[in-house]
Amino acid sequence: MLTIDFGPNGVVVIAGRLDAAQSPAAQAFLDQVDGTVTLDCIRLEYISSAGLGVLLKTQKRLMGSAGKLRLSGVNRHLQDIFVYSGFDKIFEIEPAP
Amino acid sequence: MTSHRTFRRSFDSIQDIFAFSAEVFASERIEPSLLPSVDLTLEELFTNMVKYTASTAAVRIDMTKVAGGVEVTLTDYDVGPFDVTQAPDADIDRPIEQREPGGLGLHLIRRLVDCVQYEYSAESRQSRITFRKTQAGATTSDRGTVAGSADAHD
């Protein structure tokens, strides 16, 4: 299961598992955001390459109009995935406390 | 003990695969911190089978508890050969302008599991991909430690 919605202060809150089956819904939501957006990942448990594709596509679109996607509350497992994917070089990542 | 189940060749089966792996981890008392890496590897291998083969046969998944972890085999029927262990790594150093979604699945699993083996029988048109994930070969986050670079398994 995956949920994605706006939280306080315009932050986008994502929770659950961002897998191949859930990625189209996440992409449809993120296609509607503009500017610099923080994605709160504190309750994101899992991401696969399909989910990484959603984040990359969104980052490319936002950076094309001087915005960006920031990732906050990233757990250790997700941090590993981002490092292995080289996403630590193209996203601002704030680890989970 | 080995547990096995077959799954319809569809993205909709991913949730059922995750339910199966969680069930085996619980019943066999396999270290829970290994589950995200096992699930990711299962998803990447299974979705490749869905996307890149014309077969309509179900995919069989076997899971066996081994010392310190688990061994998993995906068996695909009525398919041609594609050796996942020979797929090139993604170029993760490219600037974002030159990166496109896709191509990260096999790159990731080589770094998340201890080993991946591929077997193909031309006679039966059957492929078997086996991977093993153990605490001994666990990444930094699997061990729950802080800081330092994660181990890569190429």
PDB file of C-alpha atoms in Angstrom:
ATOM      1  CA  MET A   1       0.000   0.000   0.000  1.00  0.00           C
ATOM      2  CA  LEU A   2       1.098   3.543  -0.655  1.00  0.00           C
ATOM      3  CA  THR A   3      -0.338   6.877   0.331  1.00  0.00           C
ATOM      4  CA  ILE A   4       0.866  10.247  -0.942  1.00  0.00           C
ATOM      5  CA  ASP A   5      -0.692  13.601  -0.109  1.00  0.00           C
ATOM      6  CA  PHE A   6       0.067  17.144   0.982  1.00  0.00           C
ATOM      7  CA  GLY A   7       0.993  17.602   4.640  1.00  0.00           C
ATOM      8  CA  PRO A   8       1.633  20.764   6.659  1.00  0.00           C
ATOM      9  CA  ASN A   9       3.489  23.665   4.994  1.00  0.00           C
ATOM     10  CA  GLY A  10       3.211  22.237   1.500  1.00  0.00           C
ATOM     11  CA  VAL A  11       5.351  19.223   2.298  1.00  0.00           C
ATOM     12  CA  VAL A  12       4.375  16.084   0.380  1.00  0.00           C
ATOM     13  CA  VAL A  13       4.050  13.091   2.690  1.00  0.00           C
ATOM     14  CA  ILE A  14       4.597   9.639   1.245  1.00  0.00           C
ATOM     15  CA  ALA A  15       4.016   6.455   3.251  1.00  0.00           C
ATOM     16  CA  GLY A  16       4.167   2.731   2.604  1.00  0.00           C
ATOM     17  CA  ARG A  17       5.810   0.933  -0.294  1.00  0.00           C
ATOM     18  CA  LEU A  18       6.771   2.602  -3.559  1.00  0.00           C
ATOM     19  CA  ASP A  19       6.946  -0.455  -5.821  1.00  0.00           C
ATOM     20  CA  ALA A  20       6.182  -1.093  -9.490  1.00  0.00           C
ATOM     21  CA  ALA A  21       2.469  -1.512  -8.819  1.00  0.00           C
ATOM     22  CA  GLN A  22       2.186   1.731  -6.820  1.00  0.00           C
ATOM     23  CA  SER A  23       4.485   3.908  -8.914  1.00  0.00           C
ATOM     24  CA  PRO A  24       1.868   5.119 -11.453  1.00  0.00           C
ATOM     25  CA  ALA A  25      -0.244   6.622  -8.634  1.00  0.00           C
ATOM     26  CA  ALA A  26       2.795   8.315  -7.096  1.00  0.00           C
ATOM     27  CA  GLN A  27       3.840   9.666 -10.493  1.00  0.00           C
ATOM     28  CA  ALA A  28       0.350  11.020 -11.155  1.00  0.00           C
ATOM     29  CA  PHE A  29       0.443  12.919  -7.856  1.00  0.00           C
ATOM     30  CA  LEU A  30       3.989  14.270  -8.263  1.00  0.00           C
ATOM     31  CA  ASP A  31       3.255  15.391 -11.830  1.00  0.00           C
ATOM     32  CA  GLN A  32       1.047  18.059 -10.259  1.00  0.00           C
ATOM     33  CA  VAL A  33       3.612  19.674  -7.919  1.00  0.00           C
ATOM     34  CA  ASP A  34       5.714  22.696  -8.835  1.00  0.00           C
ATOM     35  CA  GLY A  35       8.651  24.658  -7.463  1.00  0.00           C
ATOM     36  CA  THR A  36      10.848  23.345  -4.668  1.00  0.00           C
ATOM     37  CA  VAL A  37       9.101  20.492  -2.914  1.00  0.00           C
ATOM     38  CA  THR A  38      10.054  18.492   0.171  1.00  0.00           C
ATOM     39  CA  LEU A  39       9.030  14.845   0.095  1.00  0.00           C
ATOM     40  CA  ASP A  40       8.671  13.569   3.659  1.00  0.00           C
ATOM     41  CA  CYS A  41       9.861   9.939   3.531  1.00  0.00           C
ATOM     42  CA  ILE A  42       9.745   9.216   7.254  1.00  0.00           C
ATOM     43  CA  ARG A  43       7.013   6.595   6.715  1.00  0.00           C
ATOM     44  CA  LEU A  44       8.266   5.363   3.351  1.00  0.00           C
ATOM     45  CA  GLU A  45       9.290   1.777   4.085  1.00  0.00           C
ATOM     46  CA  TYR A  46      10.436   0.572   0.700  1.00  0.00           C
ATOM     47  CA  ILE A  47      11.410   1.739  -2.767  1.00  0.00           C
ATOM     48  CA  SER A  48      12.298  -0.249  -5.886  1.00  0.00           C
ATOM     49  CA  SER A  49      13.770   0.854  -9.204  1.00  0.00           C
ATOM     50  CA  ALA A  50      10.256   1.729 -10.402  1.00  0.00           C
ATOM     51  CA  GLY A  51       9.914   4.158  -7.502  1.00  0.00           C
ATOM     52  CA  LEU A  52      13.356   5.581  -8.176  1.00  0.00           C
ATOM     53  CA  GLY A  53      12.203   6.268 -11.721  1.00  0.00           C
ATOM     54  CA  VAL A  54       9.281   8.306 -10.348  1.00  0.00           C
ATOM     55  CA  LEU A  55      11.619  10.433  -8.220  1.00  0.00           C
ATOM     56  CA  LEU A  56      14.098  10.933 -11.069  1.00  0.00           C
ATOM     57  CA  LYS A  57      11.423  11.958 -13.567  1.00  0.00           C
ATOM     58  CA  THR A  58       9.983  14.434 -11.048  1.00  0.00           C
ATOM     59  CA  GLN A  59      13.404  15.868 -10.209  1.00  0.00           C
ATOM     60  CA  LYS A  60      14.230  16.410 -13.877  1.00  0.00           C
ATOM     61  CA  ARG A  61      10.934  18.193 -14.496  1.00  0.00           C
ATOM     62  CA  LEU A  62      11.214  20.438 -11.426  1.00  0.00           C
ATOM     63  CA  MET A  63      14.854  21.319 -12.064  1.00  0.00           C
ATOM     64  CA  GLY A  64      13.874  22.297 -15.587  1.00  0.00           C
ATOM     65  CA  SER A  65      11.864  25.153 -14.091  1.00  0.00           C
ATOM     66  CA  ALA A  66      14.342  26.140 -11.343  1.00  0.00           C
ATOM     67  CA  GLY A  67      12.690  23.982  -8.687  1.00  0.00           C
ATOM     68  CA  LYS A  68      13.765  20.732  -7.083  1.00  0.00           C
ATOM     69  CA  LEU A  69      12.622  17.757  -5.034  1.00  0.00           C
ATOM     70  CA  ARG A  70      14.165  17.359  -1.581  1.00  0.00           C
ATOM     71  CA  LEU A  71      13.928  14.070   0.316  1.00  0.00           C
ATOM     72  CA  SER A  72      13.593  14.193   4.112  1.00  0.00           C
ATOM     73  CA  GLY A  73      13.309  11.543   6.840  1.00  0.00           C
ATOM     74  CA  VAL A  74      15.134   8.901   4.792  1.00  0.00           C
ATOM     75  CA  ASN A  75      15.806   5.646   6.670  1.00  0.00           C
ATOM     76  CA  ARG A  76      19.044   3.640   6.448  1.00  0.00           C
ATOM     77  CA  HIS A  77      17.780   1.090   3.940  1.00  0.00           C
ATOM     78  CA  LEU A  78      16.515   3.816   1.609  1.00  0.00           C
ATOM     79  CA  GLN A  79      19.774   5.737   2.048  1.00  0.00           C
ATOM     80  CA  ASP A  80      21.660   2.670   0.822  1.00  0.00           C
ATOM     81  CA  ILE A  81      19.377   2.398  -2.198  1.00  0.00           C
ATOM     82  CA  PHE A  82      19.898   6.086  -3.006  1.00  0.00           C
ATOM     83  CA  VAL A  83      23.690   5.770  -2.707  1.00  0.00           C
ATOM     84  CA  TYR A  84      23.802   2.623  -4.881  1.00  0.00           C
ATOM     85  CA  SER A  85      21.687   4.446  -7.476  1.00  0.00           C
ATOM     86  CA  GLY A  86      23.777   7.623  -7.439  1.00  0.00           C
ATOM     87  CA  PHE A  87      20.715   9.538  -6.244  1.00  0.00           C
ATOM     88  CA  ASP A  88      22.731  11.005  -3.371  1.00  0.00           C
ATOM     89  CA  LYS A  89      24.413  13.137  -6.064  1.00  0.00           C
ATOM     90  CA  ILE A  90      21.215  14.437  -7.635  1.00  0.00           C
ATOM     91  CA  PHE A  91      18.939  14.865  -4.605  1.00  0.00           C
ATOM     92  CA  GLU A  92      19.302  16.765  -1.362  1.00  0.00           C
ATOM     93  CA  ILE A  93      18.721  13.996   1.192  1.00  0.00           C
ATOM     94  CA  GLU A  94      18.021  14.510   4.874  1.00  0.00           C
ATOM     95  CA  PRO A  95      18.339  11.282   6.908  1.00  0.00           C
ATOM     96  CA  ALA A  96      15.697  10.190   9.403  1.00  0.00           C
ATOM     97  CA  PRO A  97      16.513  11.275  12.974  1.00  0.00           C
TER      98      PRO A  97
ATOM     99  CA  MET B   1      12.243 -26.221   4.903  1.00  0.00           C
ATOM    100  CA  THR B   2      11.437 -24.854   1.440  1.00  0.00           C
ATOM    101  CA  SER B   3       8.224 -22.962   0.808  1.00  0.00           C
ATOM    102  CA  HIS B   4       7.025 -22.363  -2.718  1.00  0.00           C
ATOM    103  CA  ARG B   5       4.195 -20.654  -4.541  1.00  0.00           C
ATOM    104  CA  THR B   6       3.368 -19.671  -8.108  1.00  0.00           C
ATOM    105  CA  PHE B   7       2.396 -16.172  -9.185  1.00  0.00           C
ATOM    106  CA  ARG B   8       0.489 -14.891 -12.179  1.00  0.00           C
ATOM    107  CA  ARG B   9       2.733 -12.952 -14.559  1.00  0.00           C
ATOM    108  CA  SER B  10       1.382  -9.491 -13.755  1.00  0.00           C
ATOM    109  CA  PHE B  11       2.435  -6.394 -11.825  1.00  0.00           C
ATOM    110  CA  ASP B  12      -0.661  -7.045  -9.719  1.00  0.00           C
ATOM    111  CA  SER B  13       1.118 -10.092  -8.269  1.00  0.00           C
ATOM    112  CA  ILE B  14       3.757  -7.973  -6.528  1.00  0.00           C
ATOM    113  CA  GLN B  15       1.649  -7.515  -3.394  1.00  0.00           C
ATOM    114  CA  ASP B  16       1.053 -11.275  -3.221  1.00  0.00           C
ATOM    115  CA  ILE B  17       4.796 -11.901  -3.566  1.00  0.00           C
ATOM    116  CA  PHE B  18       5.499  -9.506  -0.685  1.00  0.00           C
ATOM    117  CA  ALA B  19       2.843 -11.256   1.396  1.00  0.00           C
ATOM    118  CA  PHE B  20       4.481 -14.614   0.633  1.00  0.00           C
ATOM    119  CA  SER B  21       7.975 -13.436   1.596  1.00  0.00           C
ATOM    120  CA  ALA B  22       6.675 -11.871   4.825  1.00  0.00           C
ATOM    121  CA  GLU B  23       4.859 -15.107   5.638  1.00  0.00           C
ATOM    122  CA  VAL B  24       7.995 -17.219   5.092  1.00  0.00           C
ATOM    123  CA  PHE B  25      10.189 -14.820   7.083  1.00  0.00           C
ATOM    124  CA  ALA B  26       7.740 -15.012  10.006  1.00  0.00           C
ATOM    125  CA  SER B  27       7.168 -18.757   9.938  1.00  0.00           C
ATOM    126  CA  GLU B  28      10.870 -19.607   9.464  1.00  0.00           C
ATOM    127  CA  ARG B  29      12.047 -16.896  11.867  1.00  0.00           C
ATOM    128  CA  ILE B  30      14.410 -15.366   9.346  1.00  0.00           C
ATOM    129  CA  GLU B  31      16.128 -12.132  10.404  1.00  0.00           C
ATOM    130  CA  PRO B  32      13.516  -9.433   9.572  1.00  0.00           C
ATOM    131  CA  SER B  33      16.086  -6.766   8.659  1.00  0.00           C
ATOM    132  CA  LEU B  34      16.939  -8.801   5.547  1.00  0.00           C
ATOM    133  CA  LEU B  35      13.377  -8.598   4.209  1.00  0.00           C
ATOM    134  CA  PRO B  36      13.553  -5.229   2.351  1.00  0.00           C
ATOM    135  CA  SER B  37      16.561  -6.373   0.309  1.00  0.00           C
ATOM    136  CA  VAL B  38      14.894  -9.721  -0.429  1.00  0.00           C
ATOM    137  CA  ASP B  39      11.644  -8.002  -1.451  1.00  0.00           C
ATOM    138  CA  LEU B  40      13.466  -5.547  -3.694  1.00  0.00           C
ATOM    139  CA  THR B  41      15.379  -8.348  -5.401  1.00  0.00           C
ATOM    140  CA  LEU B  42      12.190 -10.380  -5.855  1.00  0.00           C
ATOM    141  CA  GLU B  43      10.386  -7.375  -7.319  1.00  0.00           C
ATOM    142  CA  GLU B  44      13.161  -6.460  -9.744  1.00  0.00           C
ATOM    143  CA  LEU B  45      13.586 -10.017 -11.034  1.00  0.00           C
ATOM    144  CA  PHE B  46       9.848 -10.678 -11.232  1.00  0.00           C
ATOM    145  CA  THR B  47       9.011  -7.396 -13.000  1.00  0.00           C
ATOM    146  CA  ASN B  48      11.784  -8.085 -15.529  1.00  0.00           C
ATOM    147  CA  MET B  49      10.062 -11.392 -16.267  1.00  0.00           C
ATOM    148  CA  VAL B  50       6.728  -9.617 -16.695  1.00  0.00           C
ATOM    149  CA  LYS B  51       8.149  -6.873 -18.931  1.00  0.00           C
ATOM    150  CA  TYR B  52      10.609  -8.690 -21.140  1.00  0.00           C
ATOM    151  CA  THR B  53       9.231 -12.150 -21.889  1.00  0.00           C
ATOM    152  CA  ALA B  54       6.268 -13.154 -24.001  1.00  0.00           C
ATOM    153  CA  SER B  55       5.431 -16.204 -21.896  1.00  0.00           C
ATOM    154  CA  THR B  56       2.054 -16.365 -20.185  1.00  0.00           C
ATOM    155  CA  ALA B  57       3.130 -19.055 -17.709  1.00  0.00           C
ATOM    156  CA  ALA B  58       3.064 -18.364 -13.987  1.00  0.00           C
ATOM    157  CA  VAL B  59       6.362 -17.791 -12.180  1.00  0.00           C
ATOM    158  CA  ARG B  60       7.343 -20.098  -9.339  1.00  0.00           C
ATOM    159  CA  ILE B  61       9.154 -18.779  -6.268  1.00  0.00           C
ATOM    160  CA  ASP B  62      10.904 -21.045  -3.759  1.00  0.00           C
ATOM    161  CA  MET B  63      12.247 -19.739  -0.443  1.00  0.00           C
ATOM    162  CA  THR B  64      14.511 -21.748   1.847  1.00  0.00           C
ATOM    163  CA  LYS B  65      15.963 -20.752   5.187  1.00  0.00           C
ATOM    164  CA  VAL B  66      19.756 -21.088   5.216  1.00  0.00           C
ATOM    165  CA  ALA B  67      22.333 -20.340   7.905  1.00  0.00           C
ATOM    166  CA  GLY B  68      21.938 -16.655   8.753  1.00  0.00           C
ATOM    167  CA  GLY B  69      19.445 -15.887   6.025  1.00  0.00           C
ATOM    168  CA  VAL B  70      17.467 -17.120   3.077  1.00  0.00           C
ATOM    169  CA  GLU B  71      17.911 -18.534  -0.425  1.00  0.00           C
ATOM    170  CA  VAL B  72      15.326 -17.697  -3.070  1.00  0.00           C
ATOM    171  CA  THR B  73      14.771 -19.199  -6.528  1.00  0.00           C
ATOM    172  CA  LEU B  74      12.531 -17.796  -9.256  1.00  0.00           C
ATOM    173  CA  THR B  75      11.671 -20.278 -11.994  1.00  0.00           C
ATOM    174  CA  ASP B  76      10.379 -18.929 -15.278  1.00  0.00           C
ATOM    175  CA  TYR B  77       8.763 -21.214 -17.875  1.00  0.00           C
ATOM    176  CA  ASP B  78       8.574 -21.115 -21.667  1.00  0.00           C
ATOM    177  CA  VAL B  79      11.159 -18.347 -22.022  1.00  0.00           C
ATOM    178  CA  GLY B  80      14.346 -17.653 -23.965  1.00  0.00           C
ATOM    179  CA  PRO B  81      17.714 -17.152 -22.277  1.00  0.00           C
ATOM    180  CA  PHE B  82      18.620 -13.897 -20.546  1.00  0.00           C
ATOM    181  CA  ASP B  83      21.487 -14.104 -18.082  1.00  0.00           C
ATOM    182  CA  VAL B  84      20.753 -11.427 -15.497  1.00  0.00           C
ATOM    183  CA  THR B  85      24.223 -11.850 -14.003  1.00  0.00           C
ATOM    184  CA  GLN B  86      25.775 -10.526 -17.230  1.00  0.00           C
ATOM    185  CA  ALA B  87      23.733  -7.324 -17.455  1.00  0.00           C
ATOM    186  CA  PRO B  88      25.955  -4.232 -17.253  1.00  0.00           C
ATOM    187  CA  ASP B  89      25.849  -1.884 -14.295  1.00  0.00           C
ATOM    188  CA  ALA B  90      24.101   1.457 -14.679  1.00  0.00           C
ATOM    189  CA  ASP B  91      26.300   4.534 -15.027  1.00  0.00           C
ATOM    190  CA  ILE B  92      25.312   6.293 -11.815  1.00  0.00           C
ATOM    191  CA  ASP B  93      27.880   9.079 -12.217  1.00  0.00           C
ATOM    192  CA  ARG B  94      26.141  10.723 -15.158  1.00  0.00           C
ATOM    193  CA  PRO B  95      24.708  14.198 -14.528  1.00  0.00           C
ATOM    194  CA  ILE B  96      20.963  14.278 -14.066  1.00  0.00           C
ATOM    195  CA  GLU B  97      20.426  15.720 -17.549  1.00  0.00           C
ATOM    196  CA  GLN B  98      21.811  12.496 -19.007  1.00  0.00           C
ATOM    197  CA  ARG B  99      19.968  10.107 -16.719  1.00  0.00           C
ATOM    198  CA  GLU B 100      16.665   8.476 -17.609  1.00  0.00           C
ATOM    199  CA  PRO B 101      14.355   6.315 -15.468  1.00  0.00           C
ATOM    200  CA  GLY B 102      15.079   2.589 -15.757  1.00  0.00           C
ATOM    201  CA  GLY B 103      18.099   0.317 -15.848  1.00  0.00           C
ATOM    202  CA  LEU B 104      18.723   0.305 -12.107  1.00  0.00           C
ATOM    203  CA  GLY B 105      17.056  -2.950 -11.046  1.00  0.00           C
ATOM    204  CA  LEU B 106      19.841  -5.452 -11.738  1.00  0.00           C
ATOM    205  CA  HIS B 107      22.441  -2.857 -10.733  1.00  0.00           C
ATOM    206  CA  LEU B 108      20.780  -2.619  -7.317  1.00  0.00           C
ATOM    207  CA  ILE B 109      20.338  -6.301  -6.614  1.00  0.00           C
ATOM    208  CA  ARG B 110      24.007  -7.027  -7.234  1.00  0.00           C
ATOM    209  CA  ARG B 111      24.707  -4.688  -4.331  1.00  0.00           C
ATOM    210  CA  LEU B 112      21.964  -5.911  -2.022  1.00  0.00           C
ATOM    211  CA  VAL B 113      22.307  -9.693  -2.006  1.00  0.00           C
ATOM    212  CA  ASP B 114      25.241 -12.029  -1.353  1.00  0.00           C
ATOM    213  CA  CYS B 115      25.156 -13.749  -4.742  1.00  0.00           C
ATOM    214  CA  VAL B 116      22.983 -14.294  -7.812  1.00  0.00           C
ATOM    215  CA  GLN B 117      23.102 -17.411 -10.017  1.00  0.00           C
ATOM    216  CA  TYR B 118      21.452 -17.980 -13.377  1.00  0.00           C
ATOM    217  CA  GLU B 119      20.685 -21.319 -15.034  1.00  0.00           C
ATOM    218  CA  TYR B 120      18.911 -21.930 -18.332  1.00  0.00           C
ATOM    219  CA  SER B 121      17.696 -25.132 -19.931  1.00  0.00           C
ATOM    220  CA  ALA B 122      17.237 -24.766 -23.689  1.00  0.00           C
ATOM    221  CA  GLU B 123      15.493 -28.148 -23.755  1.00  0.00           C
ATOM    222  CA  SER B 124      12.721 -27.143 -21.381  1.00  0.00           C
ATOM    223  CA  ARG B 125      12.943 -23.380 -22.109  1.00  0.00           C
ATOM    224  CA  GLN B 126      13.143 -22.838 -18.370  1.00  0.00           C
ATOM    225  CA  SER B 127      15.225 -20.287 -16.496  1.00  0.00           C
ATOM    226  CA  ARG B 128      16.113 -20.343 -12.820  1.00  0.00           C
ATOM    227  CA  ILE B 129      17.524 -17.386 -10.941  1.00  0.00           C
ATOM    228  CA  THR B 130      18.742 -18.083  -7.414  1.00  0.00           C
ATOM    229  CA  PHE B 131      19.912 -15.496  -4.935  1.00  0.00           C
ATOM    230  CA  ARG B 132      21.044 -15.662  -1.346  1.00  0.00           C
ATOM    231  CA  LYS B 133      20.780 -13.021   1.354  1.00  0.00           C
ATOM    232  CA  THR B 134      22.429 -13.569   4.727  1.00  0.00           C
ATOM    233  CA  GLN B 135      23.446 -11.498   7.691  1.00  0.00           C
ATOM    234  CA  ALA B 136      27.084 -12.308   6.945  1.00  0.00           C
ATOM    235  CA  GLY B 137      26.730 -10.559   3.593  1.00  0.00           C
ATOM    236  CA  ALA B 138      24.387  -7.869   4.865  1.00  0.00           C
ATOM    237  CA  THR B 139      24.729  -4.220   3.930  1.00  0.00           C
ATOM    238  CA  THR B 140      25.329  -1.523   6.530  1.00  0.00           C
ATOM    239  CA  SER B 141      21.648  -0.782   6.989  1.00  0.00           C
ATOM    240  CA  ASP B 142      20.730  -4.465   7.271  1.00  0.00           C
ATOM    241  CA  ARG B 143      23.065  -4.677  10.250  1.00  0.00           C
ATOM    242  CA  GLY B 144      21.546  -1.575  11.759  1.00  0.00           C
ATOM    243  CA  THR B 145      24.907   0.145  12.157  1.00  0.00           C
ATOM    244  CA  VAL B 146      25.569   3.822  11.705  1.00  0.00           C
ATOM    245  CA  ALA B 147      27.774   5.638   9.177  1.00  0.00           C
ATOM    246  CA  GLY B 148      30.392   4.133   6.887  1.00  0.00           C
ATOM    247  CA  SER B 149      29.922   2.949   3.363  1.00  0.00           C
ATOM    248  CA  ALA B 150      27.787  -0.079   2.637  1.00  0.00           C
ATOM    249  CA  ASP B 151      29.343  -3.265   1.336  1.00  0.00           C
ATOM    250  CA  ALA B 152      28.930  -3.843  -2.353  1.00  0.00           C
ATOM    251  CA  HIS B 153      28.548  -7.301  -3.823  1.00  0.00           C
ATOM    252  CA  ASP B 154      29.465  -7.217  -7.457  1.00  0.00           C
TER     253      ASP B 154
END
